[in-house]
Amino acid sequence: MPNRRRFLQSTAILSGLPLLARNTLIAAEPTLPPSIAKLKSMRDQVHPITTSEREQRLERARQLMRENKIDALFLAGGTSLNYFTGMHWGNSERLFAAVVPVSGKSFCICPSFEEGRAREQLNMGPLESADVLTWHEHESPYRLLAVGLQNAKIVTGALGIEERTPFVFADSLAQASPGVKLVSATPVTAGCRMIKSEHELDLMKIANTATLAVYDAVFHALSPGMTTQQASSLINLAYGQVGFRGEASFEVGAYSALPHGSIAAQAIREGTPVIMDDGCTVDGYQSDITRTFVLGKASDRMKRVFDIVHSAQRAALDAARPGVACQDVDAAARKVIADAGFGPDYKFFSHRVGHGIGMDGHEWPYLVRGNALPLASGMTFSDEPGIYIPGEFGVRLEDDMYVTPDGARLFTPQSPSLEQPFG
């Protein structure tokens, strides 16, 4: 799960070195710390999502389209396209999209020079028989899309737009097809994606297990004086051992009181809280785990804050069960923190208690005040309360949980303490 900021930071570090040093650094085989060297690949545990499963997802989507009076689903590049079709396609200024009618044949709008790549991926999934309508660089893909809708007998009616579709795509489509009403596809896409199958839960279990193993190994490889960049490098080495792509950020001391941290240079110090946060991807499915720890001895104040956050995380877990409103899970954790003197409201616990997680690190639904959606078996969330004391330190504990018919369970065990965060 690399991001642009970390890529630019690493590029800047390399570019500042002499050419010989850069070549030596790139070519050198790193010596693995013993705790990281012990990690084993988990790739053989992964069984990819099948075409049959994606076909079932499309049937469920069509059912939800009928219920919501949506005539077709518009999927540009991104995780929803991958979820339903198996295609891996990013968005650029050039429109690529799959259109799935509630009945009849699907079709794709594709740049002409990308047709081969598109058909290669289509042939591996449930849209193997879809038509591919191609456009050249000087042509309008939106006019071609209007033709595709007309061929599908969708001249009027509702076209569901996936929520992460770039505005320019939706706006240009609206101008090219004025008789078609553009509506949110979220009741369909989230309606399908927020309930995980047993296979999806298995993939998320692997991702969470891998992340916790990586964190444990890196924790035992850390020492006072290491920079957060060096710690992140250890994360990369550890994920290389288990066989998945992942990352983690580190925030130290007063910077740990910023929930998403700082770009400032930091070094790990003995007796100072450190927040380690992020996850990995396993066949498209995400983990998101946070551990707060101290190298050496933690103060009594740090331990007290940790214990409050630990209790709040457990309260959210205990509250999460089918039929309970999403907002009530947030309220359960927030009450523990406020009752312990770290209220009111968002003063020290400054964010929601959790977000949905699956193919996106953050996806529907969200455990936040105002969301009355009832939980259902198969939903998956982060459970991540925190207390952030400006100028001092922060503590956040995060594990991912899944809802079962009789309650919620964590994919990974709660962290037992600041000094022994992995037991």
Short mmCIF file of C-alpha atoms in Angstrom, two decimals:
data_model
loop_
_atom_site.label_atom_id
_atom_site.label_comp_id
_atom_site.label_asym_id
_atom_site.label_seq_id
_atom_site.Cartn_x
_atom_site.Cartn_y
_atom_site.Cartn_z
CA MET A 1 0.00 0.00 0.00
CA PRO A 2 2.69 2.53 -0.96
CA ASN A 3 1.83 6.19 -1.12
CA ARG A 4 3.21 9.12 -3.06
CA ARG A 5 4.70 10.92 -0.06
CA ARG A 6 6.84 7.95 0.96
CA PHE A 7 7.89 7.35 -2.65
CA LEU A 8 9.03 10.96 -2.99
CA GLN A 9 10.86 10.81 0.33
CA SER A 10 12.78 7.69 -0.68
CA THR A 11 13.52 9.16 -4.11
CA ALA A 12 14.88 12.32 -2.52
CA ILE A 13 17.14 10.32 -0.22
CA LEU A 14 18.59 8.36 -3.12
CA SER A 15 19.00 11.40 -5.35
CA GLY A 16 21.08 13.12 -2.69
CA LEU A 17 23.73 10.37 -2.73
CA PRO A 18 26.71 10.18 -5.06
CA LEU A 19 26.17 7.87 -8.01
CA LEU A 20 28.55 5.20 -6.69
CA ALA A 21 26.91 5.24 -3.26
CA ARG A 22 23.46 5.02 -4.84
CA ASN A 23 24.46 2.03 -6.94
CA THR A 24 26.03 0.36 -3.93
CA LEU A 25 22.93 1.00 -1.81
CA ILE A 26 20.57 -0.34 -4.45
CA ALA A 27 22.69 -3.39 -5.21
CA ALA A 28 23.46 -4.33 -1.60
CA GLU A 29 21.56 -7.22 -0.06
CA PRO A 30 20.31 -6.07 3.35
CA THR A 31 21.23 -8.12 6.38
CA LEU A 32 17.98 -9.10 8.04
CA PRO A 33 17.59 -8.74 11.81
CA PRO A 34 16.96 -12.17 13.38
CA SER A 35 13.31 -11.46 14.22
CA ILE A 36 12.62 -10.52 10.58
CA ALA A 37 14.69 -13.35 9.13
CA LYS A 38 12.45 -15.82 10.98
CA LEU A 39 9.33 -14.69 9.09
CA LYS A 40 8.04 -17.15 6.50
CA SER A 41 6.14 -16.56 3.29
CA MET A 42 2.36 -16.80 3.58
CA ARG A 43 1.68 -16.71 -0.16
CA ASP A 44 0.68 -20.38 -0.29
CA GLN A 45 -2.28 -19.65 1.99
CA VAL A 46 -3.90 -17.36 -0.59
CA HIS A 47 -6.67 -18.62 -2.88
CA PRO A 48 -7.77 -15.88 -5.32
CA ILE A 49 -11.38 -14.84 -5.87
CA THR A 50 -12.86 -16.91 -8.71
CA THR A 51 -14.85 -15.93 -11.79
CA SER A 52 -17.82 -17.81 -10.37
CA GLU A 53 -17.74 -15.62 -7.26
CA ARG A 54 -17.65 -12.48 -9.40
CA GLU A 55 -20.64 -13.75 -11.39
CA GLN A 56 -22.55 -14.12 -8.13
CA ARG A 57 -21.59 -10.55 -7.23
CA LEU A 58 -22.98 -9.29 -10.53
CA GLU A 59 -26.24 -11.12 -9.95
CA ARG A 60 -26.50 -9.55 -6.51
CA ALA A 61 -25.75 -6.14 -8.08
CA ARG A 62 -28.55 -6.60 -10.61
CA GLN A 63 -30.95 -7.50 -7.82
CA LEU A 64 -30.03 -4.31 -5.96
CA MET A 65 -30.29 -2.31 -9.20
CA ARG A 66 -33.86 -3.51 -9.64
CA GLU A 67 -34.70 -2.67 -6.02
CA ASN A 68 -33.26 0.84 -6.42
CA LYS A 69 -34.66 1.47 -9.92
CA ILE A 70 -31.21 1.74 -11.52
CA ASP A 71 -31.04 0.69 -15.17
CA ALA A 72 -27.28 0.24 -15.47
CA LEU A 73 -24.10 0.45 -13.42
CA PHE A 74 -21.16 2.61 -14.56
CA LEU A 75 -17.77 1.39 -13.31
CA ALA A 76 -14.64 3.38 -14.08
CA GLY A 77 -11.23 2.18 -12.94
CA GLY A 78 -10.83 1.27 -9.29
CA THR A 79 -11.71 -1.30 -6.68
CA SER A 80 -15.42 -1.64 -7.54
CA LEU A 81 -14.49 -2.49 -11.14
CA ASN A 82 -12.06 -5.07 -9.80
CA TYR A 83 -14.62 -6.40 -7.30
CA PHE A 84 -17.21 -7.16 -9.97
CA THR A 85 -15.08 -7.95 -13.02
CA GLY A 86 -11.58 -8.87 -11.84
CA MET A 87 -10.08 -6.10 -13.99
CA HIS A 88 -7.19 -4.03 -12.65
CA TRP A 89 -7.49 -0.59 -14.18
CA GLY A 90 -6.50 2.83 -12.90
CA ASN A 91 -8.07 6.13 -13.91
CA SER A 92 -6.37 8.74 -16.06
CA GLU A 93 -7.73 11.48 -18.32
CA ARG A 94 -8.64 8.74 -20.81
CA LEU A 95 -11.99 7.16 -20.05
CA PHE A 96 -12.16 3.42 -19.55
CA ALA A 97 -15.39 2.08 -18.06
CA ALA A 98 -17.54 -1.00 -17.87
CA VAL A 99 -21.32 -0.59 -18.08
CA VAL A 100 -23.44 -3.36 -16.59
CA PRO A 101 -27.16 -3.11 -17.50
CA VAL A 102 -29.76 -4.52 -15.16
CA SER A 103 -30.56 -6.91 -18.01
CA GLY A 104 -28.79 -7.64 -21.26
CA LYS A 105 -25.18 -7.58 -22.36
CA SER A 106 -22.48 -5.51 -20.66
CA PHE A 107 -20.12 -3.31 -22.63
CA CYS A 108 -16.88 -1.41 -22.13
CA ILE A 109 -15.68 1.96 -23.39
CA CYS A 110 -11.96 1.69 -24.08
CA PRO A 111 -9.17 3.74 -25.69
CA SER A 112 -8.41 2.05 -29.01
CA PHE A 113 -4.77 1.39 -28.22
CA GLU A 114 -5.77 -0.29 -24.92
CA GLU A 115 -8.17 -2.80 -26.50
CA GLY A 116 -5.73 -5.70 -26.31
CA ARG A 117 -5.04 -5.14 -22.63
CA ALA A 118 -8.73 -4.75 -21.91
CA ARG A 119 -9.73 -7.94 -23.74
CA GLU A 120 -6.94 -9.86 -22.02
CA GLN A 121 -8.45 -9.01 -18.63
CA LEU A 122 -12.07 -9.35 -19.72
CA ASN A 123 -11.35 -12.87 -20.96
CA MET A 124 -10.28 -13.85 -17.44
CA GLY A 125 -13.52 -12.78 -15.75
CA PRO A 126 -17.31 -12.74 -15.87
CA LEU A 127 -17.51 -10.08 -18.62
CA GLU A 128 -15.74 -12.26 -21.19
CA SER A 129 -18.57 -11.75 -23.70
CA ALA A 130 -18.88 -7.98 -23.15
CA ASP A 131 -18.67 -5.72 -26.19
CA VAL A 132 -15.64 -3.43 -26.30
CA LEU A 133 -16.38 -0.06 -27.91
CA THR A 134 -13.15 1.73 -28.77
CA TRP A 135 -12.33 5.38 -29.39
CA HIS A 136 -9.31 7.10 -30.90
CA GLU A 137 -7.48 9.96 -29.26
CA HIS A 138 -9.28 12.68 -31.24
CA GLU A 139 -12.75 11.22 -30.56
CA SER A 140 -15.13 11.68 -27.64
CA PRO A 141 -15.53 8.57 -25.48
CA TYR A 142 -18.67 10.09 -23.99
CA ARG A 143 -20.47 10.17 -27.32
CA LEU A 144 -19.45 6.55 -27.76
CA LEU A 145 -20.81 5.80 -24.30
CA ALA A 146 -24.11 7.43 -25.30
CA VAL A 147 -24.23 5.10 -28.33
CA GLY A 148 -23.57 2.11 -26.07
CA LEU A 149 -26.43 3.14 -23.79
CA GLN A 150 -28.74 3.56 -26.78
CA ASN A 151 -27.79 0.09 -28.04
CA ALA A 152 -28.65 -1.24 -24.57
CA LYS A 153 -32.02 0.58 -24.87
CA ILE A 154 -31.11 2.99 -22.07
CA VAL A 155 -32.05 6.31 -23.65
CA THR A 156 -33.83 7.46 -20.52
CA GLY A 157 -33.76 6.03 -17.03
CA ALA A 158 -31.13 5.97 -14.31
CA LEU A 159 -27.41 5.24 -14.64
CA GLY A 160 -25.69 4.43 -11.35
CA ILE A 161 -22.31 6.16 -11.01
CA GLU A 162 -19.79 4.54 -8.68
CA GLU A 163 -18.92 7.07 -5.98
CA ARG A 164 -15.18 7.35 -6.72
CA THR A 165 -15.71 8.12 -10.41
CA PRO A 166 -13.80 11.29 -11.41
CA PHE A 167 -16.11 14.29 -11.78
CA VAL A 168 -14.96 14.93 -15.35
CA PHE A 169 -16.21 11.49 -16.39
CA ALA A 170 -19.66 11.91 -14.86
CA ASP A 171 -20.05 15.53 -15.99
CA SER A 172 -19.05 14.77 -19.59
CA LEU A 173 -21.36 11.75 -19.64
CA ALA A 174 -24.27 13.89 -18.43
CA GLN A 175 -23.71 16.33 -21.28
CA ALA A 176 -23.47 13.56 -23.89
CA SER A 177 -26.58 11.72 -22.63
CA PRO A 178 -28.98 14.40 -21.35
CA GLY A 179 -31.93 12.01 -21.29
CA VAL A 180 -30.23 9.70 -18.80
CA LYS A 181 -30.44 10.52 -15.11
CA LEU A 182 -27.16 10.03 -13.23
CA VAL A 183 -27.67 8.64 -9.72
CA SER A 184 -25.44 7.29 -6.98
CA ALA A 185 -24.53 3.64 -7.39
CA THR A 186 -23.59 3.37 -3.70
CA PRO A 187 -26.76 1.40 -2.78
CA VAL A 188 -25.53 -1.22 -5.27
CA THR A 189 -21.75 -1.13 -4.87
CA ALA A 190 -21.70 -0.70 -1.11
CA GLY A 191 -24.76 -2.96 -0.85
CA CYS A 192 -22.66 -5.74 -2.32
CA ARG A 193 -19.22 -4.94 -0.97
CA MET A 194 -20.00 -4.23 2.68
CA ILE A 195 -21.15 -7.83 3.29
CA LYS A 196 -18.11 -10.09 3.02
CA SER A 197 -18.20 -13.73 1.98
CA GLU A 198 -16.33 -16.43 3.90
CA HIS A 199 -13.66 -16.35 1.18
CA GLU A 200 -13.23 -12.59 1.58
CA LEU A 201 -13.01 -12.97 5.35
CA ASP A 202 -10.32 -15.63 4.88
CA LEU A 203 -8.25 -13.24 2.74
CA MET A 204 -8.65 -10.48 5.32
CA LYS A 205 -7.63 -12.89 8.07
CA ILE A 206 -4.41 -13.65 6.19
CA ALA A 207 -3.75 -9.94 5.68
CA ASN A 208 -4.27 -9.15 9.35
CA THR A 209 -2.22 -12.11 10.54
CA ALA A 210 0.62 -11.10 8.22
CA THR A 211 0.55 -7.49 9.41
CA LEU A 212 0.64 -8.45 13.07
CA ALA A 213 3.56 -10.85 12.44
CA VAL A 214 5.44 -8.10 10.59
CA TYR A 215 4.80 -5.59 13.39
CA ASP A 216 5.97 -8.07 16.02
CA ALA A 217 9.17 -8.83 14.11
CA VAL A 218 9.93 -5.14 13.51
CA PHE A 219 9.23 -4.22 17.14
CA HIS A 220 11.89 -6.69 18.23
CA ALA A 221 14.33 -5.26 15.66
CA LEU A 222 13.96 -1.64 16.81
CA SER A 223 16.40 0.16 19.08
CA PRO A 224 16.55 3.68 20.55
CA GLY A 225 18.06 6.18 18.14
CA MET A 226 16.59 4.65 15.00
CA THR A 227 14.83 7.11 12.74
CA THR A 228 11.27 6.54 11.64
CA GLN A 229 12.58 6.13 8.09
CA GLN A 230 14.83 3.29 9.24
CA ALA A 231 11.87 1.72 11.02
CA SER A 232 9.79 1.94 7.83
CA SER A 233 12.62 0.24 5.93
CA LEU A 234 12.43 -2.66 8.38
CA ILE A 235 8.69 -2.88 7.67
CA ASN A 236 9.45 -3.22 3.95
CA LEU A 237 11.97 -5.99 4.60
CA ALA A 238 9.51 -7.84 6.85
CA TYR A 239 6.69 -7.70 4.32
CA GLY A 240 9.12 -8.99 1.73
CA GLN A 241 9.60 -12.04 3.94
CA VAL A 242 5.86 -12.81 4.28
CA GLY A 243 5.27 -12.16 0.58
CA PHE A 244 2.82 -9.24 0.55
CA ARG A 245 2.95 -5.53 -0.23
CA GLY A 246 2.51 -3.35 2.83
CA GLU A 247 3.84 -0.43 4.77
CA ALA A 248 3.66 1.34 8.12
CA SER A 249 4.16 4.85 9.43
CA PHE A 250 5.78 5.66 12.76
CA GLU A 251 5.04 8.69 14.97
CA VAL A 252 7.06 9.37 18.10
CA GLY A 253 6.40 11.28 21.31
CA ALA A 254 4.48 14.53 20.81
CA TYR A 255 3.96 13.62 17.13
CA SER A 256 1.95 10.57 18.24
CA ALA A 257 -0.68 13.04 19.47
CA LEU A 258 -1.40 13.81 15.79
CA PRO A 259 -3.68 10.95 14.65
CA HIS A 260 -2.17 10.85 11.15
CA GLY A 261 1.24 12.05 12.20
CA SER A 262 3.73 14.53 10.84
CA ILE A 263 6.27 14.85 8.03
CA ALA A 264 8.88 16.03 10.55
CA ALA A 265 12.05 13.97 10.98
CA GLN A 266 11.73 11.80 14.09
CA ALA A 267 13.83 9.33 16.04
CA ILE A 268 12.66 6.61 18.40
CA ARG A 269 13.65 7.28 22.00
CA GLU A 270 13.57 5.04 25.05
CA GLY A 271 10.56 5.58 27.28
CA THR A 272 8.64 7.50 24.58
CA PRO A 273 5.36 6.32 23.00
CA VAL A 274 5.53 5.25 19.36
CA ILE A 275 2.49 4.71 17.12
CA MET A 276 2.94 2.17 14.29
CA ASP A 277 0.05 2.15 11.80
CA ASP A 278 -1.01 0.74 8.42
CA GLY A 279 -1.35 -2.68 6.79
CA CYS A 280 -0.96 -4.82 3.70
CA THR A 281 -2.87 -6.16 0.70
CA VAL A 282 -3.68 -9.83 0.09
CA ASP A 283 -5.32 -10.58 -3.26
CA GLY A 284 -6.88 -7.12 -3.15
CA TYR A 285 -8.03 -7.23 0.49
CA GLN A 286 -6.65 -4.90 3.14
CA SER A 287 -5.58 -4.96 6.76
CA ASP A 288 -5.27 -1.90 8.99
CA ILE A 289 -3.62 -2.33 12.40
CA THR A 290 -2.18 0.16 14.87
CA ARG A 291 0.06 -0.60 17.81
CA THR A 292 1.28 1.93 20.36
CA PHE A 293 4.39 0.90 22.27
CA VAL A 294 7.33 2.12 24.33
CA LEU A 295 10.89 0.84 24.15
CA GLY A 296 11.91 0.45 27.77
CA LYS A 297 9.70 1.67 30.59
CA ALA A 298 6.41 3.52 30.18
CA SER A 299 5.28 6.10 32.72
CA ASP A 300 2.23 5.50 34.89
CA ARG A 301 0.37 8.22 32.95
CA MET A 302 1.12 6.48 29.66
CA LYS A 303 -0.05 3.15 31.08
CA ARG A 304 -3.28 4.68 32.35
CA VAL A 305 -4.08 6.19 28.95
CA PHE A 306 -3.28 2.86 27.29
CA ASP A 307 -5.63 1.00 29.65
CA ILE A 308 -8.48 3.44 28.91
CA VAL A 309 -8.05 3.05 25.15
CA HIS A 310 -7.83 -0.73 25.55
CA SER A 311 -11.16 -0.71 27.43
CA ALA A 312 -12.72 1.54 24.78
CA GLN A 313 -11.64 -0.84 22.03
CA ARG A 314 -13.22 -3.73 23.92
CA ALA A 315 -16.42 -1.70 24.47
CA ALA A 316 -16.77 -1.09 20.74
CA LEU A 317 -16.20 -4.78 20.03
CA ASP A 318 -18.80 -5.81 22.60
CA ALA A 319 -21.34 -3.32 21.21
CA ALA A 320 -20.97 -4.49 17.60
CA ARG A 321 -23.60 -7.07 16.69
CA PRO A 322 -26.28 -7.49 14.01
CA GLY A 323 -29.05 -4.91 14.30
CA VAL A 324 -27.04 -2.38 16.31
CA ALA A 325 -26.68 1.02 14.64
CA CYS A 326 -23.18 1.91 13.43
CA GLN A 327 -23.28 5.10 15.51
CA ASP A 328 -23.89 3.12 18.71
CA VAL A 329 -20.56 1.32 18.35
CA ASP A 330 -18.79 4.69 18.20
CA ALA A 331 -20.79 5.89 21.20
CA ALA A 332 -19.82 2.85 23.28
CA ALA A 333 -16.10 3.51 22.85
CA ARG A 334 -16.48 7.28 23.27
CA LYS A 335 -18.33 6.85 26.58
CA VAL A 336 -15.46 4.86 28.08
CA ILE A 337 -12.98 7.58 27.15
CA ALA A 338 -15.19 10.46 28.30
CA ASP A 339 -16.04 8.74 31.61
CA ALA A 340 -12.30 8.35 32.27
CA GLY A 341 -11.85 12.13 32.06
CA PHE A 342 -10.78 12.50 28.44
CA GLY A 343 -13.95 14.14 27.18
CA PRO A 344 -16.12 15.72 26.24
CA ASP A 345 -16.95 14.54 22.79
CA TYR A 346 -14.01 14.81 20.33
CA LYS A 347 -11.65 16.75 22.62
CA PHE A 348 -9.09 13.95 23.08
CA PHE A 349 -10.69 11.18 21.00
CA SER A 350 -10.78 13.25 17.83
CA HIS A 351 -12.02 10.81 15.16
CA ARG A 352 -14.67 8.12 14.64
CA VAL A 353 -14.07 4.72 16.19
CA GLY A 354 -13.94 2.85 12.90
CA HIS A 355 -14.35 2.58 9.16
CA GLY A 356 -15.43 -0.21 6.91
CA ILE A 357 -12.54 -2.13 5.35
CA GLY A 358 -12.22 -4.62 2.53
CA MET A 359 -10.77 -3.97 -0.90
CA ASP A 360 -10.32 -0.33 0.14
CA GLY A 361 -8.65 0.56 3.39
CA HIS A 362 -11.60 2.87 4.07
CA GLU A 363 -14.99 1.90 2.64
CA TRP A 364 -18.66 1.65 3.56
CA PRO A 365 -20.03 1.56 6.19
CA TYR A 366 -18.55 3.87 8.88
CA LEU A 367 -18.82 3.64 12.66
CA VAL A 368 -19.60 7.28 13.31
CA ARG A 369 -22.22 9.44 14.96
CA GLY A 370 -25.13 10.03 12.63
CA ASN A 371 -24.89 6.71 10.83
CA ALA A 372 -27.99 4.77 11.84
CA LEU A 373 -27.33 1.90 9.42
CA PRO A 374 -27.76 -1.37 11.33
CA LEU A 375 -24.82 -3.75 11.42
CA ALA A 376 -25.19 -7.10 9.65
CA SER A 377 -23.28 -10.35 9.74
CA GLY A 378 -20.34 -10.22 7.33
CA MET A 379 -19.55 -6.53 7.79
CA THR A 380 -15.93 -5.68 8.57
CA PHE A 381 -14.53 -2.63 10.34
CA SER A 382 -11.52 -1.16 11.99
CA ASP A 383 -11.90 -0.78 15.76
CA GLU A 384 -9.53 2.07 16.61
CA PRO A 385 -10.22 4.34 19.56
CA GLY A 386 -7.50 6.74 20.63
CA ILE A 387 -6.56 9.41 23.13
CA TYR A 388 -4.37 12.23 21.84
CA ILE A 389 -2.91 14.71 24.36
CA PRO A 390 -1.48 17.71 22.47
CA GLY A 391 2.17 18.37 23.18
CA GLU A 392 2.58 15.09 25.09
CA PHE A 393 1.71 11.83 23.35
CA GLY A 394 -1.09 9.78 21.83
CA VAL A 395 -2.28 6.20 22.17
CA ARG A 396 -4.30 4.43 19.50
CA LEU A 397 -5.11 0.72 19.36
CA GLU A 398 -6.50 -0.64 16.12
CA ASP A 399 -7.54 -4.11 15.07
CA ASP A 400 -9.98 -5.11 12.36
CA MET A 401 -13.20 -6.84 13.36
CA TYR A 402 -15.91 -8.78 11.58
CA VAL A 403 -19.55 -9.13 12.55
CA THR A 404 -21.00 -12.61 13.10
CA PRO A 405 -24.61 -13.64 13.83
CA ASP A 406 -23.86 -13.58 17.57
CA GLY A 407 -21.51 -10.59 17.87
CA ALA A 408 -18.21 -9.25 16.58
CA ARG A 409 -14.72 -10.73 16.65
CA LEU A 410 -11.27 -9.35 16.03
CA PHE A 411 -9.04 -10.84 13.35
CA THR A 412 -6.09 -10.27 15.70
CA PRO A 413 -5.78 -10.25 19.51
CA GLN A 414 -5.81 -6.98 21.41
CA SER A 415 -2.45 -5.51 22.35
CA PRO A 416 -1.77 -6.34 26.02
CA SER A 417 0.51 -3.45 27.03
CA LEU A 418 2.75 -0.58 25.96
CA GLU A 419 5.95 -2.40 26.93
CA GLN A 420 4.94 -5.80 25.53
CA PRO A 421 2.58 -4.86 22.70
CA PHE A 422 2.53 -8.39 21.27
CA GLY A 423 2.49 -10.36 24.51
#
